[in-house]
Amino acid sequence: VHASTPGYARLVADGSGLGSLPTFADAVPGAENAQAVAFVDPTKAVTAFGDLLNLPPDVRANLAPVSAIGMSARQDGDRSTFSVRVVTK
């Protein structure tokens, strides 16, 4: 688990933290049945890493209306599905 703080990473790894967030549920529906899940809150990511990554103002502005980005992968027998969702405000 990679998170914005070590304490939050521990919460998520212990099974709490993301599941109660509406944006997580919108971005990764059915996460409990997925074999792999990724979730990004762009506002928090830009706040935490925007300066480090030298994100220009236009990129920051383009990310502003996005509330979440989620990915999930599932496998059922010989069928695999992969889903990516971008949730806007």
Coordinates of N, CA, C and O in Angstrom, one line a residue:
V1 N 0.9 -1.2 0.0 CA 0.0 0.0 0.0 C 0.9 1.2 0.0 O 1.8 1.4 0.8
H2 N 0.6 2.1 -0.9 CA 1.3 3.4 -1.0 C 0.3 4.5 -0.7 O -0.8 4.5 -1.3
A3 N 0.6 5.4 0.2 CA -0.4 6.4 0.6 C 0.3 7.7 0.9 O 1.5 7.7 0.9
S4 N -0.5 8.7 1.1 CA 0.1 10.1 1.3 C 0.9 10.2 2.6 O 1.8 11.0 2.8
T5 N 0.6 9.3 3.6 CA 1.3 9.3 4.9 C 1.4 7.8 5.3 O 0.6 7.0 5.0
P6 N 2.5 7.5 6.1 CA 2.6 6.1 6.6 C 1.4 5.7 7.5 O 1.0 4.6 7.4
G7 N 0.9 6.6 8.2 CA -0.2 6.3 9.1 C -1.5 5.9 8.3 O -2.2 4.9 8.6
Y8 N -1.7 6.6 7.2 CA -2.9 6.3 6.4 C -2.6 5.0 5.6 O -3.6 4.2 5.5
A9 N -1.4 4.7 5.2 CA -1.1 3.4 4.6 C -1.4 2.3 5.5 O -2.0 1.2 5.1
R10 N -1.1 2.4 6.8 CA -1.4 1.4 7.8 C -2.9 1.2 7.9 O -3.4 0.1 8.0
L11 N -3.7 2.3 8.0 CA -5.2 2.2 8.0 C -5.7 1.4 6.8 O -6.6 0.5 7.0
V12 N -5.2 1.7 5.6 CA -5.7 1.1 4.5 C -5.3 -0.4 4.5 O -6.1 -1.3 4.2
A13 N -4.1 -0.7 4.8 CA -3.6 -2.1 4.9 C -4.4 -2.9 5.9 O -4.6 -4.1 5.7
D14 N -4.8 -2.3 7.0 CA -5.6 -3.0 8.0 C -7.1 -3.1 7.6 O -7.9 -3.7 8.4
G15 N -7.5 -2.6 6.5 CA -8.8 -2.8 6.0 C -9.8 -1.6 6.2 O -11.0 -1.7 6.1
S16 N -9.2 -0.5 6.6 CA -10.1 0.7 6.8 C -9.5 1.9 6.1 O -8.3 1.8 5.8
G17 N -10.2 2.9 5.9 CA -9.7 4.1 5.3 C -10.3 4.4 4.0 O -10.8 5.5 3.8
L18 N -10.2 3.6 3.0 CA -10.7 3.9 1.7 C -12.2 3.5 1.4 O -13.0 4.2 0.8
G19 N -12.6 2.3 1.9 CA -13.9 1.8 1.7 C -15.0 2.7 2.0 O -16.1 2.6 1.4
S20 N -14.9 3.5 3.0 CA -16.0 4.4 3.4 C -16.0 5.7 2.6 O -16.9 6.5 2.8
L21 N -15.1 5.9 1.7 CA -15.1 7.2 0.9 C -16.0 7.0 -0.3 O -15.8 6.1 -1.1
P22 N -16.9 7.9 -0.5 CA -17.8 7.9 -1.6 C -17.1 7.9 -2.9 O -17.4 7.3 -3.9
T23 N -16.0 8.7 -3.0 CA -15.2 8.8 -4.2 C -14.6 7.5 -4.6 O -14.4 7.1 -5.7
F24 N -14.1 6.7 -3.6 CA -13.5 5.4 -3.8 C -14.6 4.5 -4.4 O -14.3 3.8 -5.3
A25 N -15.7 4.5 -3.8 CA -16.8 3.6 -4.2 C -17.2 3.9 -5.6 O -17.5 3.0 -6.4
D26 N -17.2 5.2 -6.0 CA -17.6 5.6 -7.4 C -16.5 5.2 -8.4 O -16.8 4.8 -9.5
A27 N -15.2 5.3 -7.9 CA -14.1 5.1 -8.8 C -13.8 3.6 -9.0 O -13.3 3.2 -10.0
V28 N -14.0 2.8 -7.9 CA -13.7 1.4 -7.9 C -14.9 0.6 -7.4 O -14.8 0.0 -6.3
P29 N -16.0 0.5 -8.1 CA -17.1 -0.3 -7.6 C -16.7 -1.8 -7.6 O -16.0 -2.2 -8.5
G30 N -17.2 -2.5 -6.6 CA -16.9 -3.9 -6.5 C -15.4 -4.2 -6.1 O -14.9 -5.3 -6.4
A31 N -14.8 -3.2 -5.5 CA -13.3 -3.4 -5.2 C -13.1 -4.6 -4.3 O -12.1 -5.3 -4.4
E32 N -14.1 -5.0 -3.5 CA -13.9 -6.1 -2.6 C -13.8 -7.5 -3.4 O -13.2 -8.4 -2.8
N33 N -14.2 -7.5 -4.6 CA -14.1 -8.7 -5.5 C -12.9 -8.6 -6.5 O -12.8 -9.6 -7.3
A34 N -12.2 -7.6 -6.4 CA -11.1 -7.4 -7.4 C -9.8 -8.1 -6.9 O -9.5 -8.1 -5.7
Q35 N -9.0 -8.5 -7.8 CA -7.7 -9.0 -7.5 C -6.6 -7.9 -7.4 O -5.6 -8.1 -6.7
A36 N -6.9 -6.8 -8.1 CA -6.0 -5.7 -8.0 C -6.8 -4.4 -8.0 O -7.8 -4.3 -8.8
V37 N -6.4 -3.4 -7.2 CA -7.1 -2.1 -7.2 C -6.1 -1.0 -7.1 O -5.1 -1.1 -6.4
A38 N -6.3 0.1 -7.8 CA -5.5 1.3 -7.7 C -6.5 2.5 -7.5 O -7.5 2.5 -8.2
F39 N -6.1 3.4 -6.7 CA -7.0 4.6 -6.5 C -6.1 5.8 -6.3 O -5.1 5.8 -5.5
V40 N -6.5 6.9 -6.9 CA -5.8 8.2 -6.8 C -6.8 9.3 -6.5 O -7.8 9.4 -7.3
D41 N -6.5 10.1 -5.5 CA -7.3 11.3 -5.3 C -6.4 12.4 -5.9 O -5.4 12.8 -5.3
P42 N -6.7 12.9 -7.1 CA -5.8 13.9 -7.7 C -5.5 15.1 -6.9 O -4.4 15.7 -6.9
T43 N -6.5 15.6 -6.2 CA -6.3 16.8 -5.3 C -5.2 16.6 -4.3 O -4.3 17.4 -4.1
K44 N -5.3 15.4 -3.6 CA -4.3 15.1 -2.6 C -2.9 14.8 -3.3 O -1.9 15.2 -2.8
A45 N -2.9 14.2 -4.4 CA -1.7 13.8 -5.1 C -1.0 15.1 -5.6 O 0.2 15.2 -5.4
V46 N -1.7 16.1 -6.1 CA -1.1 17.3 -6.6 C -0.6 18.1 -5.4 O 0.5 18.6 -5.5
T47 N -1.3 18.1 -4.3 CA -0.9 18.8 -3.1 C 0.4 18.2 -2.6 O 1.4 18.9 -2.2
A48 N 0.5 16.8 -2.6 CA 1.6 16.1 -2.0 C 2.8 16.1 -3.0 O 4.0 16.2 -2.5
F49 N 2.6 16.0 -4.3 CA 3.7 15.8 -5.2 C 3.8 16.8 -6.3 O 4.7 16.7 -7.1
G50 N 2.9 17.7 -6.4 CA 2.9 18.7 -7.6 C 4.1 19.5 -7.7 O 4.7 19.6 -8.8
D51 N 4.6 20.0 -6.6 CA 5.8 20.8 -6.6 C 7.0 19.9 -6.9 O 7.9 20.3 -7.7
L52 N 7.1 18.8 -6.3 CA 8.2 17.8 -6.5 C 8.3 17.4 -8.0 O 9.4 17.3 -8.6
L53 N 7.1 17.3 -8.7 CA 7.1 16.9 -10.1 C 7.1 18.1 -11.0 O 7.0 17.9 -12.2
N54 N 7.2 19.3 -10.4 CA 7.1 20.5 -11.2 C 5.9 20.5 -12.2 O 6.1 20.9 -13.4
L55 N 4.8 20.2 -11.7 CA 3.6 20.2 -12.5 C 3.2 21.7 -12.9 O 3.1 22.5 -12.0
P56 N 3.1 21.9 -14.2 CA 2.8 23.3 -14.6 C 1.3 23.6 -14.2 O 0.5 22.7 -14.0
P57 N 1.0 24.9 -14.2 CA -0.3 25.4 -13.8 C -1.4 24.8 -14.7 O -2.5 24.5 -14.2
D58 N -1.2 24.6 -16.0 CA -2.2 24.1 -16.9 C -2.6 22.6 -16.5 O -3.7 22.2 -16.6
V59 N -1.6 21.8 -16.1 CA -1.8 20.4 -15.7 C -2.6 20.4 -14.4 O -3.6 19.7 -14.3
R60 N -2.2 21.3 -13.5 CA -3.0 21.4 -12.2 C -4.4 21.8 -12.5 O -5.4 21.2 -11.9
A61 N -4.6 22.7 -13.4 CA -6.0 23.2 -13.7 C -6.8 22.0 -14.4 O -8.0 21.9 -14.1
N62 N -6.1 21.2 -15.2 CA -6.8 20.1 -15.9 C -7.2 19.1 -14.9 O -8.2 18.4 -15.1
L63 N -6.5 18.9 -13.8 CA -6.8 17.9 -12.8 C -7.8 18.4 -11.8 O -8.5 17.5 -11.1
A64 N -8.0 19.7 -11.7 CA -8.9 20.2 -10.7 C -10.3 19.7 -10.7 O -10.9 19.4 -9.6
P65 N -11.0 19.4 -11.9 CA -12.3 18.9 -11.8 C -12.4 17.4 -11.6 O -13.5 16.8 -11.5
V66 N -11.3 16.7 -11.5 CA -11.3 15.2 -11.3 C -11.2 14.9 -9.8 O -10.3 15.4 -9.0
S67 N -12.2 14.2 -9.3 CA -12.3 13.9 -7.8 C -11.6 12.5 -7.5 O -11.1 12.3 -6.4
A68 N -11.5 11.6 -8.5 CA -10.9 10.3 -8.3 C -10.6 9.6 -9.6 O -11.3 9.8 -10.6
I69 N -9.5 8.8 -9.5 CA -9.2 7.9 -10.6 C -9.1 6.5 -10.0 O -8.3 6.3 -9.0
G70 N -9.8 5.5 -10.6 CA -9.7 4.2 -10.0 C -9.5 3.2 -11.1 O -9.9 3.3 -12.2
M71 N -8.9 2.1 -10.7 CA -8.6 0.9 -11.6 C -8.9 -0.3 -10.8 O -8.6 -0.4 -9.6
S72 N -9.5 -1.3 -11.5 CA -9.6 -2.6 -10.9 C -9.4 -3.7 -11.9 O -9.6 -3.5 -13.1
A73 N -8.9 -4.9 -11.5 CA -8.7 -6.0 -12.3 C -9.3 -7.2 -11.6 O -9.2 -7.4 -10.4
R74 N -10.1 -8.0 -12.4 CA -10.7 -9.2 -11.9 C -10.5 -10.4 -12.9 O -10.4 -10.2 -14.1
Q75 N -10.5 -11.6 -12.3 CA -10.4 -12.8 -13.1 C -11.5 -13.8 -12.6 O -11.6 -14.0 -11.4
D76 N -12.2 -14.3 -13.5 CA -13.2 -15.3 -13.2 C -13.0 -16.5 -14.2 O -13.4 -16.4 -15.4
G77 N -12.3 -17.5 -13.8 CA -12.0 -18.6 -14.7 C -11.1 -18.2 -15.8 O -10.0 -17.7 -15.6
D78 N -11.5 -18.3 -17.1 CA -10.7 -17.9 -18.2 C -11.0 -16.5 -18.7 O -10.6 -16.1 -19.7
R79 N -11.8 -15.8 -17.9 CA -12.2 -14.4 -18.3 C -11.6 -13.4 -17.3 O -11.7 -13.5 -16.1
S80 N -10.9 -12.4 -17.9 CA -10.4 -11.3 -17.1 C -11.0 -10.0 -17.6 O -11.2 -9.8 -18.8
T81 N -11.2 -9.1 -16.6 CA -11.7 -7.8 -16.9 C -10.8 -6.7 -16.2 O -10.3 -7.0 -15.1
F82 N -10.7 -5.6 -16.9 CA -9.9 -4.5 -16.4 C -10.7 -3.3 -16.6 O -11.3 -3.0 -17.6
S83 N -10.8 -2.5 -15.5 CA -11.7 -1.3 -15.6 C -10.9 -0.1 -15.1 O -10.2 -0.1 -14.1
V84 N -11.0 1.1 -15.8 CA -10.5 2.3 -15.3 C -11.6 3.4 -15.3 O -12.4 3.4 -16.3
R85 N -11.8 4.1 -14.2 CA -12.8 5.1 -14.1 C -12.2 6.4 -13.7 O -11.3 6.5 -12.8
V86 N -12.7 7.5 -14.3 CA -12.3 8.8 -13.9 C -13.6 9.5 -13.5 O -14.6 9.6 -14.2
V87 N -13.6 9.9 -12.2 CA -14.8 10.5 -11.6 C -14.6 12.0 -11.5 O -13.6 12.5 -11.0
T88 N -15.5 12.8 -12.0 CA -15.4 14.2 -11.9 C -16.3 14.8 -10.8 O -17.2 14.2 -10.3
K89 N -16.0 16.0 -10.4 CA -16.7 16.7 -9.3 C -18.0 17.2 -9.8 O -18.3 17.4 -11.0

